[in-house]
PDB file of C-alpha atoms in Angstrom:
ATOM      1  CA  MET A  20      66.491  70.311 -60.996  1.00  0.00           C
ATOM      2  CA  LYS A  21      65.550  67.006 -59.441  1.00  0.00           C
ATOM      3  CA  ALA A  22      61.937  66.035 -59.038  1.00  0.00           C
ATOM      4  CA  ARG A  23      61.009  64.576 -55.693  1.00  0.00           C
ATOM      5  CA  LEU A  24      58.402  61.913 -55.281  1.00  0.00           C
ATOM      6  CA  PRO A  25      56.036  62.089 -52.344  1.00  0.00           C
ATOM      7  CA  GLN A  26      56.981  59.943 -49.406  1.00  0.00           C
ATOM      8  CA  GLY A  27      55.983  56.318 -49.864  1.00  0.00           C
ATOM      9  CA  TYR A  28      56.281  56.412 -53.664  1.00  0.00           C
ATOM     10  CA  GLY A  29      59.023  54.979 -55.764  1.00  0.00           C
ATOM     11  CA  GLY A  30      62.175  53.462 -54.563  1.00  0.00           C
ATOM     12  CA  GLY A  31      61.995  51.377 -51.505  1.00  0.00           C
ATOM     13  CA  GLY A  32      65.360  50.068 -52.467  1.00  0.00           C
ATOM     14  CA  PRO A  33      66.470  46.508 -52.942  1.00  0.00           C
ATOM     15  CA  GLN A  34      64.207  45.194 -50.178  1.00  0.00           C
ATOM     16  CA  ASN A  35      61.093  46.260 -52.056  1.00  0.00           C
ATOM     17  CA  MET A  36      62.411  44.752 -55.289  1.00  0.00           C
ATOM     18  CA  ASN A  37      63.217  41.454 -53.558  1.00  0.00           C
ATOM     19  CA  ALA A  38      59.701  41.313 -52.113  1.00  0.00           C
ATOM     20  CA  MET A  39      58.222  41.909 -55.570  1.00  0.00           C
ATOM     21  CA  ILE A  40      60.400  39.183 -57.087  1.00  0.00           C
ATOM     22  CA  LYS A  41      59.391  36.712 -54.368  1.00  0.00           C
ATOM     23  CA  GLN A  42      55.724  37.571 -54.887  1.00  0.00           C
ATOM     24  CA  ALA A  43      56.045  37.069 -58.657  1.00  0.00           C
ATOM     25  CA  GLN A  44      57.794  33.721 -58.133  1.00  0.00           C
ATOM     26  CA  LYS A  45      55.067  32.593 -55.738  1.00  0.00           C
ATOM     27  CA  MET A  46      52.383  33.612 -58.259  1.00  0.00           C
ATOM     28  CA  GLN A  47      54.219  31.728 -61.004  1.00  0.00           C
ATOM     29  CA  GLU A  48      54.373  28.582 -58.838  1.00  0.00           C
ATOM     30  CA  GLN A  49      50.665  28.856 -58.023  1.00  0.00           C
ATOM     31  CA  MET A  50      49.829  29.259 -61.706  1.00  0.00           C
ATOM     32  CA  ALA A  51      51.901  26.221 -62.673  1.00  0.00           C
ATOM     33  CA  ALA A  52      50.179  24.124 -60.000  1.00  0.00           C
ATOM     34  CA  LYS A  53      46.756  25.330 -61.154  1.00  0.00           C
ATOM     35  CA  GLN A  54      47.609  24.542 -64.789  1.00  0.00           C
ATOM     36  CA  GLU A  55      48.549  20.985 -63.795  1.00  0.00           C
ATOM     37  CA  GLU A  56      45.324  20.631 -61.814  1.00  0.00           C
ATOM     38  CA  LEU A  57      43.233  21.945 -64.697  1.00  0.00           C
ATOM     39  CA  ALA A  58      45.005  19.715 -67.238  1.00  0.00           C
ATOM     40  CA  ALA A  59      43.956  16.638 -65.259  1.00  0.00           C
ATOM     41  CA  ARG A  60      40.350  17.783 -64.760  1.00  0.00           C
ATOM     42  CA  GLU A  61      37.632  16.545 -67.101  1.00  0.00           C
ATOM     43  CA  PHE A  62      34.888  18.735 -68.514  1.00  0.00           C
ATOM     44  CA  LYS A  63      31.675  17.411 -70.077  1.00  0.00           C
ATOM     45  CA  ALA A  64      29.201  19.087 -72.387  1.00  0.00           C
ATOM     46  CA  THR A  65      25.940  17.549 -73.518  1.00  0.00           C
ATOM     47  CA  VAL A  66      23.761  18.746 -76.406  1.00  0.00           C
ATOM     48  CA  GLY A  67      20.591  17.606 -78.108  1.00  0.00           C
ATOM     49  CA  GLY A  68      18.924  16.558 -74.884  1.00  0.00           C
ATOM     50  CA  GLY A  69      21.750  14.174 -74.070  1.00  0.00           C
ATOM     51  CA  ALA A  70      22.105  12.832 -77.606  1.00  0.00           C
ATOM     52  CA  VAL A  71      25.789  13.799 -77.806  1.00  0.00           C
ATOM     53  CA  GLU A  72      28.191  14.134 -74.883  1.00  0.00           C
ATOM     54  CA  VAL A  73      31.790  15.290 -75.234  1.00  0.00           C
ATOM     55  CA  THR A  74      34.465  14.948 -72.566  1.00  0.00           C
ATOM     56  CA  MET A  75      37.581  17.106 -72.735  1.00  0.00           C
ATOM     57  CA  ARG A  76      40.507  17.383 -70.351  1.00  0.00           C
ATOM     58  CA  GLY A  77      41.681  20.762 -69.158  1.00  0.00           C
ATOM     59  CA  ASP A  78      44.670  20.522 -71.491  1.00  0.00           C
ATOM     60  CA  LYS A  79      42.112  20.736 -74.336  1.00  0.00           C
ATOM     61  CA  GLN A  80      42.498  17.139 -75.435  1.00  0.00           C
ATOM     62  CA  LEU A  81      39.282  15.328 -76.330  1.00  0.00           C
ATOM     63  CA  ALA A  82      38.884  12.330 -74.063  1.00  0.00           C
ATOM     64  CA  ASP A  83      35.559  10.922 -75.246  1.00  0.00           C
ATOM     65  CA  ILE A  84      32.583  11.476 -77.525  1.00  0.00           C
ATOM     66  CA  SER A  85      29.401   9.600 -76.707  1.00  0.00           C
ATOM     67  CA  ILE A  86      26.562   9.432 -79.249  1.00  0.00           C
ATOM     68  CA  LYS A  87      23.218   7.829 -78.493  1.00  0.00           C
ATOM     69  CA  PRO A  88      22.250   5.302 -81.181  1.00  0.00           C
ATOM     70  CA  GLU A  89      18.831   6.897 -81.775  1.00  0.00           C
ATOM     71  CA  VAL A  90      20.413  10.068 -83.192  1.00  0.00           C
ATOM     72  CA  VAL A  91      22.345   8.153 -85.827  1.00  0.00           C
ATOM     73  CA  ASP A  92      20.109   8.591 -88.848  1.00  0.00           C
ATOM     74  CA  PRO A  93      21.809   7.726 -92.162  1.00  0.00           C
ATOM     75  CA  ASP A  94      19.406  10.096 -93.902  1.00  0.00           C
ATOM     76  CA  ASP A  95      20.324  13.048 -91.657  1.00  0.00           C
ATOM     77  CA  ILE A  96      24.079  12.955 -91.060  1.00  0.00           C
ATOM     78  CA  GLU A  97      24.192  16.763 -91.007  1.00  0.00           C
ATOM     79  CA  MET A  98      22.179  16.914 -87.775  1.00  0.00           C
ATOM     80  CA  LEU A  99      24.604  14.543 -86.069  1.00  0.00           C
ATOM     81  CA  GLN A 100      27.565  16.544 -87.341  1.00  0.00           C
ATOM     82  CA  ASP A 101      25.998  19.755 -86.023  1.00  0.00           C
ATOM     83  CA  LEU A 102      25.429  18.152 -82.614  1.00  0.00           C
ATOM     84  CA  VAL A 103      29.044  16.987 -82.394  1.00  0.00           C
ATOM     85  CA  VAL A 104      30.356  20.421 -83.401  1.00  0.00           C
ATOM     86  CA  ALA A 105      28.068  22.129 -80.866  1.00  0.00           C
ATOM     87  CA  ALA A 106      29.168  19.793 -78.062  1.00  0.00           C
ATOM     88  CA  VAL A 107      32.880  20.228 -78.840  1.00  0.00           C
ATOM     89  CA  ASN A 108      32.527  24.012 -79.001  1.00  0.00           C
ATOM     90  CA  GLU A 109      30.617  24.074 -75.706  1.00  0.00           C
ATOM     91  CA  VAL A 110      33.123  21.939 -73.807  1.00  0.00           C
ATOM     92  CA  TYR A 111      35.994  23.989 -75.263  1.00  0.00           C
ATOM     93  CA  ARG A 112      34.268  27.167 -74.032  1.00  0.00           C
ATOM     94  CA  MET A 113      33.830  25.590 -70.595  1.00  0.00           C
ATOM     95  CA  VAL A 114      37.552  24.761 -70.357  1.00  0.00           C
ATOM     96  CA  ASP A 115      38.561  28.287 -71.427  1.00  0.00           C
ATOM     97  CA  GLU A 116      36.114  29.970 -69.058  1.00  0.00           C
ATOM     98  CA  THR A 117      37.118  27.842 -66.068  1.00  0.00           C
ATOM     99  CA  THR A 118      40.827  28.315 -66.792  1.00  0.00           C
ATOM    100  CA  SER A 119      40.429  32.090 -67.058  1.00  0.00           C
ATOM    101  CA  GLU A 120      38.376  32.338 -63.861  1.00  0.00           C
ATOM    102  CA  GLU A 121      40.747  30.205 -61.805  1.00  0.00           C
ATOM    103  CA  MET A 122      43.887  31.936 -63.086  1.00  0.00           C
ATOM    104  CA  GLU A 123      42.290  35.318 -62.419  1.00  0.00           C
ATOM    105  CA  GLN A 124      41.927  34.311 -58.764  1.00  0.00           C
ATOM    106  CA  ILE A 125      45.689  33.790 -58.607  1.00  0.00           C
ATOM    107  CA  THR A 126      46.725  36.894 -60.561  1.00  0.00           C
ATOM    108  CA  GLY A 127      44.148  39.192 -59.018  1.00  0.00           C
ATOM    109  CA  GLY A 128      42.810  40.097 -62.451  1.00  0.00           C
ATOM    110  CA  ILE A 129      46.184  41.081 -63.918  1.00  0.00           C
ATOM    111  CA  ASN A 130      46.249  40.149 -67.608  1.00  0.00           C
ATOM    112  CA  MET A 131      49.300  37.991 -68.257  1.00  0.00           C
ATOM    113  CA  PRO A 132      49.354  37.151 -71.995  1.00  0.00           C
ATOM    114  CA  GLY A 133      50.647  33.717 -72.838  1.00  0.00           C
ATOM    115  CA  MET A 134      50.405  32.407 -69.290  1.00  0.00           C
ATOM    116  CA  PHE A 135      47.112  30.533 -69.779  1.00  0.00           C
TER     117      PHE A 135
END
């Protein structure tokens, strides 16, 4: 006995499949363009009231670390280290969050592991 699907479900034939393939290709092109755009964008995070500023590109490469001279205390290197770590973590979070949000706009919220 064959099961019948309600009208409008399943099938659609080759035309429907071709439309889906074209849509997937378009989405892939949009994602590639967005990834290029994000890779070129710079993100900045500042901590310690401006004492440490980190700049990272969207491809997650550190571009610059700026440290104000007044926070360089030879007797308290740990504080400076903590500020640098906090700034790097914050800018990294910013890149990830922005990438996820902008890719989600393209995919419509579909989770595509490994794509971004």
